[in-house]
Coordinates of C-alpha atoms and ligand atoms in Angstrom, one line a residue:
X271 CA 37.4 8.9 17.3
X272 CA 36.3 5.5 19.1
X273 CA 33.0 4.6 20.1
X274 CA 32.2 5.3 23.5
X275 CA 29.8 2.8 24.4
X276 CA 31.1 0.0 21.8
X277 CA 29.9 -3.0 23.7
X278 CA 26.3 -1.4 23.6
X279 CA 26.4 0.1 20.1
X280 CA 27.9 -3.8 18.7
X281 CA 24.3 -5.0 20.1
X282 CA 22.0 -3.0 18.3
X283 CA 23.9 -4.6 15.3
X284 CA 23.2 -7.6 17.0
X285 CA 19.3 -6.8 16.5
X286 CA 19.2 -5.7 13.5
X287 CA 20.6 -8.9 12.1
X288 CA 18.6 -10.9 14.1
X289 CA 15.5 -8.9 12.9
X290 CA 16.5 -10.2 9.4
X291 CA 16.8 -13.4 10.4
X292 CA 13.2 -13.6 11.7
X293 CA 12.2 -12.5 8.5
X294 CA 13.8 -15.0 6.5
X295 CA 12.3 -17.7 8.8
X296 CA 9.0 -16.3 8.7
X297 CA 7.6 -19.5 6.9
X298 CA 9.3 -21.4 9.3
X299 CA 7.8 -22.0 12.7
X300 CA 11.1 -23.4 14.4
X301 CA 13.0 -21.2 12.9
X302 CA 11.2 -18.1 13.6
X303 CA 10.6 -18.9 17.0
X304 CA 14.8 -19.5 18.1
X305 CA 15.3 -16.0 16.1
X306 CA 12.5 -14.6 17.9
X307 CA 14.0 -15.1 21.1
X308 CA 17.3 -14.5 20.1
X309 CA 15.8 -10.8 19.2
X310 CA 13.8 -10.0 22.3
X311 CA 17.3 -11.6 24.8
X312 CA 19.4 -9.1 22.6
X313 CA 17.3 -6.2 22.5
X314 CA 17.1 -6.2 26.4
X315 CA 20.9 -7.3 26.6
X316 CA 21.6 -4.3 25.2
X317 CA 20.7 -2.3 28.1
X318 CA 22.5 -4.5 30.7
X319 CA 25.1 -3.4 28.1
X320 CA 24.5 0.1 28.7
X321 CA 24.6 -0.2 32.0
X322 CA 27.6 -1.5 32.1
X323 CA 29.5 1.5 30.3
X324 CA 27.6 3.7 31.9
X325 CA 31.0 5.3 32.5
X326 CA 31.7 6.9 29.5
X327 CA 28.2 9.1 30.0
X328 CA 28.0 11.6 32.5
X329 CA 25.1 12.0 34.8
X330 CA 24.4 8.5 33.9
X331 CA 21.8 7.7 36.7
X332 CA 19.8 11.2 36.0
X333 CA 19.4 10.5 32.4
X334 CA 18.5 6.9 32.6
X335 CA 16.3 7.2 34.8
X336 CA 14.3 9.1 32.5
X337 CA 14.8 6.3 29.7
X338 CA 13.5 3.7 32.0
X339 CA 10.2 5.4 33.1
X340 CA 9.9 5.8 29.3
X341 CA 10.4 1.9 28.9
X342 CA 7.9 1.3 31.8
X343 CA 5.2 2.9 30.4
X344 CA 5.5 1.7 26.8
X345 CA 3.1 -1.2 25.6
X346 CA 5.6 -2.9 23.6
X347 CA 8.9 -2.4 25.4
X348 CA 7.2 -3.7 28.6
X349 CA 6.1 -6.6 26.7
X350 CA 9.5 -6.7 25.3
X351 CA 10.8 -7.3 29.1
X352 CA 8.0 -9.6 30.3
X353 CA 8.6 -11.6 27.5
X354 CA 12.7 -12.2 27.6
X355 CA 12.0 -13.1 31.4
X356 CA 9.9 -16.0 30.3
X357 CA 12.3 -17.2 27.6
X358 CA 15.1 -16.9 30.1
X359 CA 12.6 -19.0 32.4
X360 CA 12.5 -21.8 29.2
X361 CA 9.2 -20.9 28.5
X362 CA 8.2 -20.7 25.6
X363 CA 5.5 -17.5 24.1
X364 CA 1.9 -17.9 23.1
X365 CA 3.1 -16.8 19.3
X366 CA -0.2 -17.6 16.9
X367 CA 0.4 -17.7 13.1
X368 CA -2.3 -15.9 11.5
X369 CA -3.2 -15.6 7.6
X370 CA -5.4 -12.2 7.7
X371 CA -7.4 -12.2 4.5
X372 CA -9.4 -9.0 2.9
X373 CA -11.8 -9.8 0.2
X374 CA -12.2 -7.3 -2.6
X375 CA -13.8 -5.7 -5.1
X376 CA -14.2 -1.7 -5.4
X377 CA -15.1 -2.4 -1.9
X378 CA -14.0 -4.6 1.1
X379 CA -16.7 -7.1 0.9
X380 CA -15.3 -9.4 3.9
X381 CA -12.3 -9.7 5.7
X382 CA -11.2 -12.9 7.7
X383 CA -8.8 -14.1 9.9
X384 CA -7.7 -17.8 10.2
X385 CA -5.5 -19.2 12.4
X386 CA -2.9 -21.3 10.0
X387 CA 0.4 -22.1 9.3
X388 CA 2.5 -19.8 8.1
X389 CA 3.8 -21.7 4.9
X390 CA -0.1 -23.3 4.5
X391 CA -0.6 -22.4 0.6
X392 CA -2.9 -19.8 -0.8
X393 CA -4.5 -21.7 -3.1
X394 CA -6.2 -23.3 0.1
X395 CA -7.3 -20.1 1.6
X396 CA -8.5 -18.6 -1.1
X397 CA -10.7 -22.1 -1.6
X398 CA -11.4 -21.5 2.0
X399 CA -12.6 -18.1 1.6
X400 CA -15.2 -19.3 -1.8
X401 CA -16.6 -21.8 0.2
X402 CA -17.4 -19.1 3.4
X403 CA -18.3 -16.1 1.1
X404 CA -20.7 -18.6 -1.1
X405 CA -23.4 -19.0 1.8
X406 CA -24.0 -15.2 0.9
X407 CA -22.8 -14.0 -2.1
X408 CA -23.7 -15.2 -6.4
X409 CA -20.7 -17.3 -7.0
X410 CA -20.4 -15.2 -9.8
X411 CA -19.3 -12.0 -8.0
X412 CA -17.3 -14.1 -5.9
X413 CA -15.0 -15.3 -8.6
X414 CA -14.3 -11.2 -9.8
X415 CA -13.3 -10.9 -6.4
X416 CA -9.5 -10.8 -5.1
X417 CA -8.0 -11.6 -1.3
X418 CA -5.0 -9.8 -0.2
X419 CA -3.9 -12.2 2.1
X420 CA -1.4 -11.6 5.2
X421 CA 0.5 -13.6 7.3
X422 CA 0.8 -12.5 11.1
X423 CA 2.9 -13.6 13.7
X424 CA 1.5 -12.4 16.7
X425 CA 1.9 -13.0 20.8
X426 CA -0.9 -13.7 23.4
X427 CA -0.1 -10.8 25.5
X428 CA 0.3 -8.3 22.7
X429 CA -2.4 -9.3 20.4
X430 CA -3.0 -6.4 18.1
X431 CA 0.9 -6.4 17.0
X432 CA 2.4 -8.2 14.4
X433 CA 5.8 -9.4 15.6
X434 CA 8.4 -8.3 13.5
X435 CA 6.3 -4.6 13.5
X436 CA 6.7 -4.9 17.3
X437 CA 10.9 -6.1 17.5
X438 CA 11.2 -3.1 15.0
X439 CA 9.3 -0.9 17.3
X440 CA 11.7 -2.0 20.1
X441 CA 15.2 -1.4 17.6
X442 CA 13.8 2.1 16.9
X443 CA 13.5 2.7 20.7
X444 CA 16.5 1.6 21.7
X445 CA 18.6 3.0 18.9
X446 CA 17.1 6.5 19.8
X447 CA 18.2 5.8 23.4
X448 CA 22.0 4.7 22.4
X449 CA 22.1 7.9 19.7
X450 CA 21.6 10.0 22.3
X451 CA 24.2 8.1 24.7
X452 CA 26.3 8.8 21.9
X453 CA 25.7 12.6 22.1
X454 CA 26.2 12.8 26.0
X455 CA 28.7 11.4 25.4
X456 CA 30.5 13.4 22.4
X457 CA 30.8 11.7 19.4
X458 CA 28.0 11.9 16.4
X459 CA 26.6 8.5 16.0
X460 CA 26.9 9.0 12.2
X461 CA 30.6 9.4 12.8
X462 CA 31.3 6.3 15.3
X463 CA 33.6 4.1 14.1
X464 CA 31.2 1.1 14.6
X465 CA 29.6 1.1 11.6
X466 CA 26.4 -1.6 10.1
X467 CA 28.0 -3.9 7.5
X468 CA 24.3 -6.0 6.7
X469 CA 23.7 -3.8 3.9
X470 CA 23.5 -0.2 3.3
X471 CA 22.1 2.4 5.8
X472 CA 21.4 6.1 5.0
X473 CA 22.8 8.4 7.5
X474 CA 18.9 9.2 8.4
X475 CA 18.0 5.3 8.8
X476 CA 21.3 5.5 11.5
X477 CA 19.8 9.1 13.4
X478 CA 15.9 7.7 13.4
X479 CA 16.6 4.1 13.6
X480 CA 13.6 4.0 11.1
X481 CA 15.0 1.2 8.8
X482 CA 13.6 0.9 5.4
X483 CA 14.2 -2.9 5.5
X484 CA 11.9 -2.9 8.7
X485 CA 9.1 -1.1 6.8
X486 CA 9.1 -3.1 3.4
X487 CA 8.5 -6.5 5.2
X488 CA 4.5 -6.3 4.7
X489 CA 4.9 -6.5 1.0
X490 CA 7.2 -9.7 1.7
X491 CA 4.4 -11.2 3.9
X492 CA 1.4 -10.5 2.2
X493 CA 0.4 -11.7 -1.6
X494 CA -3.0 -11.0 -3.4
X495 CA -4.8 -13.9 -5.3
X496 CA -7.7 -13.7 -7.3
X497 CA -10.6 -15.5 -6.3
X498 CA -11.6 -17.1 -10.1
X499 CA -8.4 -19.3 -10.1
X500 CA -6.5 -18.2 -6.7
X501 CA -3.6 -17.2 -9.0
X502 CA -1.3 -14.7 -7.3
X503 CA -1.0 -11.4 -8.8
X504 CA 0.8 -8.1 -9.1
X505 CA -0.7 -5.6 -11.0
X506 CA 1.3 -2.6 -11.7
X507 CA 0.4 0.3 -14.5
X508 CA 2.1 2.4 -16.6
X509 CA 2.6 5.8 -15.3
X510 CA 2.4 8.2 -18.6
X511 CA 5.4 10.5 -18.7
X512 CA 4.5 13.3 -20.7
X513 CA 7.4 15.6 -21.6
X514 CA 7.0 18.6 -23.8
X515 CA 8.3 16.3 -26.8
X516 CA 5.7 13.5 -26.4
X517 CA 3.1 16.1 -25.6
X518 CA 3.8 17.9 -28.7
X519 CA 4.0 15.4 -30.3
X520 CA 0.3 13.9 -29.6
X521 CA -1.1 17.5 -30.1
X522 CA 0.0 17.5 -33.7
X523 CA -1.1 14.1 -34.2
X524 CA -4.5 15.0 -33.2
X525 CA -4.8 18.4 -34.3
X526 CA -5.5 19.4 -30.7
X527 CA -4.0 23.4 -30.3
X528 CA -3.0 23.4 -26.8
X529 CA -3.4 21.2 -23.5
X530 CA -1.5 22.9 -20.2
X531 CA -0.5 20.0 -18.1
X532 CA -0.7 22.8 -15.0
X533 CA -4.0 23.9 -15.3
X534 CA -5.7 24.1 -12.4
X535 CA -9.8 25.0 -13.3
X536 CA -10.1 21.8 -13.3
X537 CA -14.4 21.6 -14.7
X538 CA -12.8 23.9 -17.6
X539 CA -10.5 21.5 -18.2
X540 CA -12.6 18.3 -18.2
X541 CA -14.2 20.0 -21.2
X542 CA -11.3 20.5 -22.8
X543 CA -10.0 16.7 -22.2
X544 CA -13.9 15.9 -23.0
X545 CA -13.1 17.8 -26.8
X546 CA -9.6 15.9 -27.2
X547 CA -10.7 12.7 -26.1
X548 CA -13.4 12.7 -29.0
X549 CA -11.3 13.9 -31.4
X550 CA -8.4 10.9 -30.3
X551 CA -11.5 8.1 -30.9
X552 CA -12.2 9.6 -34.0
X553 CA -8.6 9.3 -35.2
X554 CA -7.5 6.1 -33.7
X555 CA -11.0 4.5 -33.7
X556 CA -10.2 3.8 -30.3
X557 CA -9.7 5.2 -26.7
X558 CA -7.3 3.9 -24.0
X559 CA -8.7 3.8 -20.6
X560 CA -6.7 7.2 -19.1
X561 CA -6.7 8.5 -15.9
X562 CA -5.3 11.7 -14.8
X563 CA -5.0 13.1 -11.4
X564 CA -4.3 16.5 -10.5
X565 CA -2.4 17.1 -7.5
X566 CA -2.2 21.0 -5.9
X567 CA 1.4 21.9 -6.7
X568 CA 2.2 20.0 -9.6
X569 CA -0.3 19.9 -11.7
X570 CA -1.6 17.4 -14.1
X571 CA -0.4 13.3 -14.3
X572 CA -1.6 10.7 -16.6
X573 CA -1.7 6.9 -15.7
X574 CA -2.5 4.8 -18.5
X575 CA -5.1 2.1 -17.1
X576 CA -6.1 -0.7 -19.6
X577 CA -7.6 -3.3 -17.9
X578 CA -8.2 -7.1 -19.3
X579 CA -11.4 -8.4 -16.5
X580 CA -13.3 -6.9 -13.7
X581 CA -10.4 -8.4 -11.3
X582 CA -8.0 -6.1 -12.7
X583 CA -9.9 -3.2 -12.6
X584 CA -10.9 -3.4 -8.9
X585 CA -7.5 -3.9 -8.3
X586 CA -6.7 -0.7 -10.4
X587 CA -8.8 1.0 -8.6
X588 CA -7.7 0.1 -5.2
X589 CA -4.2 1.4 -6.1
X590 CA -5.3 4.4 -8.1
X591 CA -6.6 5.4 -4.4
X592 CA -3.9 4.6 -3.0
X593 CA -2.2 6.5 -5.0
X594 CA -5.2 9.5 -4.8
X595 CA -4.5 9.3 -0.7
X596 CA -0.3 9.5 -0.7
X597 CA 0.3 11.6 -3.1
X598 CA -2.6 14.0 -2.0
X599 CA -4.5 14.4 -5.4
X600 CA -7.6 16.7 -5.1
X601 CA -9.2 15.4 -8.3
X602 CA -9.5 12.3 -10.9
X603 CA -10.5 12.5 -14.2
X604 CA -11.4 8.8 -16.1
X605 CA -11.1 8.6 -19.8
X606 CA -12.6 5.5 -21.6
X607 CA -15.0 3.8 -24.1
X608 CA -17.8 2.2 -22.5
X609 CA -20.8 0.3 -23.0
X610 CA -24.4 1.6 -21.9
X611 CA -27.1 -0.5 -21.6
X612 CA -30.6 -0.2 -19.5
X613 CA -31.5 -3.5 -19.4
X614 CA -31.0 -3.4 -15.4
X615 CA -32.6 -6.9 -15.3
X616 CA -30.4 -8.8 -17.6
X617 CA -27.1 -6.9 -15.8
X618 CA -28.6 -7.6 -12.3
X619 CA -28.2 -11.7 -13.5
X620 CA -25.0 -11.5 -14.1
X621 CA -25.1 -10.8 -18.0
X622 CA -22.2 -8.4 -18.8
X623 CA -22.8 -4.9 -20.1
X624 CA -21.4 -5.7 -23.3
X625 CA -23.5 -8.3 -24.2
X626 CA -27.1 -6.8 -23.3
X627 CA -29.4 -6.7 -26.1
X628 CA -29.9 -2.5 -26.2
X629 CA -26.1 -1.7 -25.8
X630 CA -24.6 1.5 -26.8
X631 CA -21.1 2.1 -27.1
X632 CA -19.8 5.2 -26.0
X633 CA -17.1 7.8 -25.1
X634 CA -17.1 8.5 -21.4
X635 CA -15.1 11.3 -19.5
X636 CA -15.2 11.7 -16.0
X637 CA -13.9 14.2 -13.3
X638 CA -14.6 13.7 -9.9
X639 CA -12.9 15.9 -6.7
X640 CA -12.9 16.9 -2.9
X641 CA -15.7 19.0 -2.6
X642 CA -18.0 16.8 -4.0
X643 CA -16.9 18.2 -7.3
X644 CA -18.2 16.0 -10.0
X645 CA -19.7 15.9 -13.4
X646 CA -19.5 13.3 -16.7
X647 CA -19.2 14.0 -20.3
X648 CA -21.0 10.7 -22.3
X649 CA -20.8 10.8 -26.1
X650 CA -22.3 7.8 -28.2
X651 CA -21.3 6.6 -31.3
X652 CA -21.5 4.3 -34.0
X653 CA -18.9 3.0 -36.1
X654 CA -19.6 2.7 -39.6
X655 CA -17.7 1.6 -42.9
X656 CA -14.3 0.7 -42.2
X657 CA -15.2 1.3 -38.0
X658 CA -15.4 5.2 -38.9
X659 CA -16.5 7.1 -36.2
X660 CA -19.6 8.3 -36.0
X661 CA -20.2 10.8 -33.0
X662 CA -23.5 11.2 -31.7
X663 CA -24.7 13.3 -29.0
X664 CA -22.8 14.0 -25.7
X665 CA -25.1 13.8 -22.2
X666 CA -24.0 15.8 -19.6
X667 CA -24.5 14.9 -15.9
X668 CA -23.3 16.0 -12.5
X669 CA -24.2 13.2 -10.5
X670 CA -21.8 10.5 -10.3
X671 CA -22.9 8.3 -6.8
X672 CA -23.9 5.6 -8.8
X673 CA -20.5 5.0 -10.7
X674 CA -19.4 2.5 -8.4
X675 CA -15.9 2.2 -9.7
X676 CA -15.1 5.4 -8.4
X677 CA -16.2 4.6 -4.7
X678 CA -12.3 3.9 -3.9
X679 CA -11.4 7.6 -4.6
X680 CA -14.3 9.1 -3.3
X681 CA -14.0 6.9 0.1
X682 CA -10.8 8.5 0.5
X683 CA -11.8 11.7 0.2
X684 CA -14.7 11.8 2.7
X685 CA -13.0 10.5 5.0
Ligands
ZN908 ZN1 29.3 3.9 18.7
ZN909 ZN1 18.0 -4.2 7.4

């Protein structure tokens, strides 16, 4: 078999290339901006291309007709066109480098955008952002904070894109429009003898022109810093995998009879976790900071979540969300020791939890869920000789609005 349209099909290659080699001059204005135009001259080249093997397609005129209406009418393919005619013209585009920054702690407490350099360090912003976020907020909370910080290249006349979204918008268009060229004109694209040598392709990246590559950029552009000393950071967690040995293994260890991973009453089965988790602290003198999410069809998962600061844990929390809204969990339940303390006026200046005069440890289990589902288990304690255990009494509740740290899940679910 030979490709049909091969002079077309060779520049959608072309494109994808150059799309790579905008992203690996992203920090580089010059650079960036020759591979910028290089992408937006290729990807309308490739329908003079078209056009000019328009032979091998029958009913050509009919069918591209409909293609270029489609083109017309589309925000970013138009801007695609309006911009190649001013590069062909030696003008250059408005492009604007932009570092978009999200300040955070369970919540979005500010988001900024400043108009920068792309390679303009970090560090700087994040000083940046102190200095801004200090005219309102204790510098205190402002140090527990984090920035997610991303850098945007974006055009005057298409303002809300970022660029490399919007050339990869334009290579999924137009590889949709030479696949189906392909089928008019008999041969499978995912059979064509011209075939993407950059790096690996799935046979559904080739059909949808949805390119992986395209889609992981935003982690390559954006980077998350913590406000105390504007260090970057990746936080990842362990994700618990509980086979039937492990499991087993734990139960025995505890002396815990059963605990189905796919039960789905899910206040029965805070209790339960409620019994187990007491009679782990007991045991170990200690108690990990757990989660576990339960999603529909599979049941139970455990995510083991200890956390060394505040930072961390807001991060945590953002991801365990994250995690809450892709996966489609429908409820969370928290495991961990905790300090209690009701002197609200030494917390409210900044004194920690653990360090208030009337603390209390205890054992807290938590379950919230959509529905509004939610209730808490807290059990104090006291250690004694040799940190024994002592368990005191357990407080039940069903209002959990004022647990701020779960605001991330709930957000997602309400909204
Ligand atoms: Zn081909
Ligand atoms: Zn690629």
């Amino acid at each position: 078999m030979t490709c049909p349209i091969p002079n077309t099909h060779k520049r959608l290659l072309e494109i994808h290339r150059l799309w790579h080699q905008c992203l690996e001059n992203y920090f580089d204005p010059e650079g960036f901006r020759t591979n910028l135009n290089a992408t937006i001259q290729a990807l309308r080249n490739l329908t003079f291309a078209l056009q000019n093997e328009k032979n091998a397609i029958p009913d050509f005129e009919e069918w591209y007709s409909i293609w270029q209406d489609k083109m017309r009418n589309d925000e970013v393919l138009s801007w695609l066109n309006n911009a190649r005619v001013k590069i062909v013209h030696q003008k250059d585009l408005e492009t604007k480098s932009i570092a978009k920054v999200i300040i955070k702690n369970y919540l979005d407490v500010a988001q900024l955008e400043l108009e920068l350099p792309p390679s303009f360090p970090s560090e700087v912003i994040g000083s940046q952002c102190v200095s801004i976020l200090s005219e309102k907020f204790p510098e205190q909370a402002i140090k527990e904070c984090y920035a997610v910080i991303e850098r945007r290249w974006t055009e005057a006349k298409l303002p809300s894109w970022e660029l490399l979204d919007a050339l990869a918008y334009g290579f999924v268009f137009l590889s949709q429009l030479v696949n189906e060229a392909h089928e008019k004109a008999n041969c499978k694209i995912d059979s064509c003898p011209i075939r993407d040598t950059l790096h690996s392709i799935t046979k559904n990246e080739i059909l949808t022109g949805k390119y992986v590559c395209m889609k992981m950029k935003k982690e390559l552009n954006s980077q998350t810093i913590t406000l105390s000393d504007f260090a970057t950071v990746t936080f990842d967690f362990k994700k618990v995998n509980l086979d039937k040995v492990t499991a087993k293994k734990a139960l025995k260890r505890y002396k815990i009879k059963d605990i189905p991973f796919n039960e789905k009453e899910i206040l029965a089965y805070t209790k339960k976790i409620n019994e187990m988790a007491k009679k782990i602290l007991v045991k170990d003198k200690y108690h990990r900071q757990l989660f576990m999410l339960h999603f529909p069809s599979i049941g139970w998962k455990v995510i083991d979540a200890e956390v060394e600061n505040r930072t961390s844990k807001f991060m945590l929390m953002s991801q365990i969300a994250n995690i809450v809204k892709s996966d489609g969990a429908d409820a969370v339940i928290h495991i961990s020791e905790a300090w209690i303390s009701n002197d609200i006026e030494a917390i409210a200046n900044g004194v920690e939890v653990a360090n208030t005069k009337d603390r209390r440890e205890a054992l807290s289990v938590s379950v919230i869920g959509k529905n509004n589902l939610e209730k808490s288990y807290l059990t104090f304690f006291k250690r004694g000789l040799g940190r024994r255990i002592i368990l005191g009494k357990t407080e039940v509740s069903e209002n959990l609005k004022d647990v701020n740290f779960l605001s991330p899940i709930r957000r997602i679910w309400n909204q």
